[in-house]
Amino acid sequence: MNLLFVSPDDPVPWRAAVQRHLGDADFRVWGQDDYDPADIHYALAWKPLPGILGDLCNLKAIFNLGAGVEALLRDKTLPRHIPIVRLVDPRLTSGMVEYIVHWVLHFHRDMPVYARQQAACKWTAHTNVESKTRRIGILGFGELGKATARALMALGFESMAGWSRTRKDHPGVESFAGRADLKSFLERTDILVCLLPETDATRAIVNAQTFAHLPRGAFVINAGRGSAVDDEALLAALNAGHIQGAALDVFNAEPLPADHPYWGLENVFVTPHIASITTPESAMSVIARDIRTLEDGGVLENSVSLHQGY
Ligand code: NDP
Ligand code: OXD
């Protein structure tokens, strides 16, 4: 079986992980190794240049080396008749859960207030909202959203809601679905967590109207994709004090330009798209299992819907 690695990332740890999990596979690196396009059976791809995957005429599946597939789907030559598989990996999930739990607790326990007080050498204690009454709303209630909700509920956050395209039946979580439910979802949300994929339907979905529906003093955490947020609207809502603080890992332009106003705002926390990072060892264990399933004639659960775009 022949694999082609098409990614700007270092192939060395991937080669080692492929050897460990698929000992007999031949691993070629696009841009480094020679290969006959007709010989490649599986592609391991992250943000590939358009046209590379379209040349692989005997490809059986494309494995995206991350959860978000928008970069892959931009390639008009992408083969559409084979499974395109997004990464659903326990390590990727636990990384995201840690990131979101961190910021939820940060805002919930007034850490920005205490940071400001420290800067002024001010010793003042404030009472804090109980976790069971703090209302968390997760925009994008998929793999990562559900795992995050479970972790937060285990910490006592009982008022949990998830918004998705289709309605969910998840224990302890109020389900909101589609545009018709968005307003009522936002109105009951104190901390908004965005874990949406980038599609035509999610672009700038967090906009001035969204902020207007959130209660005054709400917080925003975005670790899905930057394109979901209208930056001008968020800056206006932050400056007006309607949104109290934001933690942002993903941006419309990455790297975030040095002159972007987010960098200078005391109530905005910027991280460089690190909420969760794919690790070759964990990812290859999942991908190797999926390749075995396909070789045995099985069907994969995490194939991307080309129609929905995620
Ligand atoms: P999933 O596909 O499992 O979940 C996506 C969720 O979004 C689903 O609940 C889906 O609804 C919902 N959704 C999609 N489109 C719409 C829409 N138009 N309206 C309402 N809901 C919608 O993805 P994951 O949870 O695995 O990952 C989510 C995203 O997180 C990735 O696409 C990626 O962009 C981002 N990510 C970011 C990382 C980082 O480091 N910052 C790391 C990993 C991922 P339904 O369930 O009804 O289909
Ligand atoms: C992903 C990401 O989609 O790293 O996995 O953003």
PDB file of N, CA, C and O in Angstrom, residues 176-204:
ATOM      1  N   PHE A 176     -30.303  23.285  20.444  1.00  0.00           N
ATOM      2  CA  PHE A 176     -30.868  24.311  19.561  1.00  0.00           C
ATOM      3  C   PHE A 176     -30.357  23.993  18.155  1.00  0.00           C
ATOM      4  O   PHE A 176     -29.198  23.598  18.001  1.00  0.00           O
ATOM      5  N   ALA A 177     -31.223  24.161  17.160  1.00  0.00           N
ATOM      6  CA  ALA A 177     -30.792  23.799  15.804  1.00  0.00           C
ATOM      7  C   ALA A 177     -31.252  24.824  14.775  1.00  0.00           C
ATOM      8  O   ALA A 177     -32.392  25.302  14.824  1.00  0.00           O
ATOM      9  N   GLY A 178     -30.346  25.148  13.881  1.00  0.00           N
ATOM     10  CA  GLY A 178     -30.680  25.982  12.730  1.00  0.00           C
ATOM     11  C   GLY A 178     -30.885  27.447  13.085  1.00  0.00           C
ATOM     12  O   GLY A 178     -30.928  27.840  14.249  1.00  0.00           O
ATOM     13  N   ARG A 179     -31.023  28.242  12.028  1.00  0.00           N
ATOM     14  CA  ARG A 179     -31.162  29.698  12.185  1.00  0.00           C
ATOM     15  C   ARG A 179     -32.348  30.064  13.060  1.00  0.00           C
ATOM     16  O   ARG A 179     -32.308  31.045  13.801  1.00  0.00           O
ATOM     17  N   ALA A 180     -33.423  29.270  12.956  1.00  0.00           N
ATOM     18  CA  ALA A 180     -34.648  29.605  13.698  1.00  0.00           C
ATOM     19  C   ALA A 180     -34.413  29.603  15.205  1.00  0.00           C
ATOM     20  O   ALA A 180     -35.075  30.339  15.939  1.00  0.00           O
ATOM     21  N   ASP A 181     -33.474  28.792  15.680  1.00  0.00           N
ATOM     22  CA  ASP A 181     -33.209  28.682  17.129  1.00  0.00           C
ATOM     23  C   ASP A 181     -32.066  29.577  17.606  1.00  0.00           C
ATOM     24  O   ASP A 181     -31.770  29.604  18.801  1.00  0.00           O
ATOM     25  N   LEU A 182     -31.397  30.248  16.673  1.00  0.00           N
ATOM     26  CA  LEU A 182     -30.153  30.929  17.052  1.00  0.00           C
ATOM     27  C   LEU A 182     -30.387  32.043  18.078  1.00  0.00           C
ATOM     28  O   LEU A 182     -29.657  32.163  19.064  1.00  0.00           O
ATOM     29  N   LYS A 183     -31.441  32.827  17.861  1.00  0.00           N
ATOM     30  CA  LYS A 183     -31.692  33.962  18.765  1.00  0.00           C
ATOM     31  C   LYS A 183     -31.929  33.460  20.190  1.00  0.00           C
ATOM     32  O   LYS A 183     -31.323  33.961  21.144  1.00  0.00           O
ATOM     33  N   SER A 184     -32.790  32.454  20.352  1.00  0.00           N
ATOM     34  CA  SER A 184     -33.091  31.988  21.716  1.00  0.00           C
ATOM     35  C   SER A 184     -31.861  31.322  22.342  1.00  0.00           C
ATOM     36  O   SER A 184     -31.639  31.424  23.549  1.00  0.00           O
ATOM     37  N   PHE A 185     -31.041  30.674  21.514  1.00  0.00           N
ATOM     38  CA  PHE A 185     -29.778  30.091  22.019  1.00  0.00           C
ATOM     39  C   PHE A 185     -28.872  31.209  22.565  1.00  0.00           C
ATOM     40  O   PHE A 185     -28.316  31.095  23.659  1.00  0.00           O
ATOM     41  N   LEU A 186     -28.743  32.284  21.812  1.00  0.00           N
ATOM     42  CA  LEU A 186     -27.842  33.371  22.219  1.00  0.00           C
ATOM     43  C   LEU A 186     -28.371  34.094  23.447  1.00  0.00           C
ATOM     44  O   LEU A 186     -27.603  34.454  24.346  1.00  0.00           O
ATOM     45  N   GLU A 187     -29.677  34.278  23.510  1.00  0.00           N
ATOM     46  CA  GLU A 187     -30.255  35.029  24.626  1.00  0.00           C
ATOM     47  C   GLU A 187     -30.022  34.332  25.972  1.00  0.00           C
ATOM     48  O   GLU A 187     -30.035  34.972  27.006  1.00  0.00           O
ATOM     49  N   ARG A 188     -29.795  33.002  25.951  1.00  0.00           N
ATOM     50  CA  ARG A 188     -29.591  32.287  27.218  1.00  0.00           C
ATOM     51  C   ARG A 188     -28.102  31.947  27.441  1.00  0.00           C
ATOM     52  O   ARG A 188     -27.769  31.059  28.203  1.00  0.00           O
ATOM     53  N   THR A 189     -27.210  32.653  26.734  1.00  0.00           N
ATOM     54  CA  THR A 189     -25.788  32.287  26.791  1.00  0.00           C
ATOM     55  C   THR A 189     -24.923  33.388  27.417  1.00  0.00           C
ATOM     56  O   THR A 189     -24.894  34.514  26.918  1.00  0.00           O
ATOM     57  N   ASP A 190     -24.212  33.050  28.503  1.00  0.00           N
ATOM     58  CA  ASP A 190     -23.281  34.003  29.132  1.00  0.00           C
ATOM     59  C   ASP A 190     -21.871  33.844  28.558  1.00  0.00           C
ATOM     60  O   ASP A 190     -21.128  34.810  28.465  1.00  0.00           O
ATOM     61  N   ILE A 191     -21.489  32.603  28.265  1.00  0.00           N
ATOM     62  CA  ILE A 191     -20.172  32.362  27.655  1.00  0.00           C
ATOM     63  C   ILE A 191     -20.407  31.603  26.360  1.00  0.00           C
ATOM     64  O   ILE A 191     -20.910  30.469  26.366  1.00  0.00           O
ATOM     65  N   LEU A 192     -20.099  32.275  25.249  1.00  0.00           N
ATOM     66  CA  LEU A 192     -20.321  31.677  23.930  1.00  0.00           C
ATOM     67  C   LEU A 192     -19.020  31.027  23.462  1.00  0.00           C
ATOM     68  O   LEU A 192     -17.983  31.688  23.365  1.00  0.00           O
ATOM     69  N   VAL A 193     -19.108  29.736  23.160  1.00  0.00           N
ATOM     70  CA  VAL A 193     -17.936  28.977  22.685  1.00  0.00           C
ATOM     71  C   VAL A 193     -18.197  28.637  21.223  1.00  0.00           C
ATOM     72  O   VAL A 193     -19.201  27.991  20.908  1.00  0.00           O
ATOM     73  N   CYS A 194     -17.321  29.083  20.332  1.00  0.00           N
ATOM     74  CA  CYS A 194     -17.557  28.813  18.912  1.00  0.00           C
ATOM     75  C   CYS A 194     -16.614  27.713  18.428  1.00  0.00           C
ATOM     76  O   CYS A 194     -15.391  27.862  18.460  1.00  0.00           O
ATOM     77  N   LEU A 195     -17.208  26.614  17.997  1.00  0.00           N
ATOM     78  CA  LEU A 195     -16.447  25.468  17.457  1.00  0.00           C
ATOM     79  C   LEU A 195     -17.039  25.066  16.112  1.00  0.00           C
ATOM     80  O   LEU A 195     -17.230  23.882  15.832  1.00  0.00           O
ATOM     81  N   LEU A 196     -17.343  26.073  15.302  1.00  0.00           N
ATOM     82  CA  LEU A 196     -17.949  25.803  13.992  1.00  0.00           C
ATOM     83  C   LEU A 196     -16.881  25.588  12.928  1.00  0.00           C
ATOM     84  O   LEU A 196     -15.832  26.228  12.955  1.00  0.00           O
ATOM     85  N   PRO A 197     -17.183  24.720  11.951  1.00  0.00           N
ATOM     86  CA  PRO A 197     -16.278  24.615  10.793  1.00  0.00           C
ATOM     87  C   PRO A 197     -16.480  25.809   9.858  1.00  0.00           C
ATOM     88  O   PRO A 197     -17.503  26.498   9.944  1.00  0.00           O
ATOM     89  N   GLU A 198     -15.528  26.015   8.959  1.00  0.00           N
ATOM     90  CA  GLU A 198     -15.685  27.090   7.972  1.00  0.00           C
ATOM     91  C   GLU A 198     -16.453  26.558   6.765  1.00  0.00           C
ATOM     92  O   GLU A 198     -15.993  25.642   6.082  1.00  0.00           O
ATOM     93  N   THR A 199     -17.628  27.144   6.532  1.00  0.00           N
ATOM     94  CA  THR A 199     -18.402  26.822   5.328  1.00  0.00           C
ATOM     95  C   THR A 199     -19.055  28.130   4.864  1.00  0.00           C
ATOM     96  O   THR A 199     -19.002  29.135   5.576  1.00  0.00           O
ATOM     97  N   ASP A 200     -19.716  28.078   3.713  1.00  0.00           N
ATOM     98  CA  ASP A 200     -20.423  29.284   3.250  1.00  0.00           C
ATOM     99  C   ASP A 200     -21.482  29.698   4.276  1.00  0.00           C
ATOM    100  O   ASP A 200     -21.757  30.874   4.463  1.00  0.00           O
ATOM    101  N   ALA A 201     -22.076  28.701   4.940  1.00  0.00           N
ATOM    102  CA  ALA A 201     -23.180  28.998   5.863  1.00  0.00           C
ATOM    103  C   ALA A 201     -22.707  29.531   7.216  1.00  0.00           C
ATOM    104  O   ALA A 201     -23.502  30.098   7.963  1.00  0.00           O
ATOM    105  N   THR A 202     -21.440  29.327   7.558  1.00  0.00           N
ATOM    106  CA  THR A 202     -20.978  29.773   8.894  1.00  0.00           C
ATOM    107  C   THR A 202     -20.171  31.071   8.824  1.00  0.00           C
ATOM    108  O   THR A 202     -19.803  31.612   9.864  1.00  0.00           O
ATOM    109  N   ARG A 203     -19.904  31.550   7.596  1.00  0.00           N
ATOM    110  CA  ARG A 203     -19.067  32.744   7.471  1.00  0.00           C
ATOM    111  C   ARG A 203     -19.757  33.954   8.131  1.00  0.00           C
ATOM    112  O   ARG A 203     -20.938  34.211   7.888  1.00  0.00           O
ATOM    113  N   ALA A 204     -19.033  34.618   9.028  1.00  0.00           N
ATOM    114  CA  ALA A 204     -19.518  35.823   9.743  1.00  0.00           C
ATOM    115  C   ALA A 204     -20.848  35.578  10.458  1.00  0.00           C
ATOM    116  O   ALA A 204     -21.653  36.487  10.621  1.00  0.00           O
TER     117      ALA A 204
END
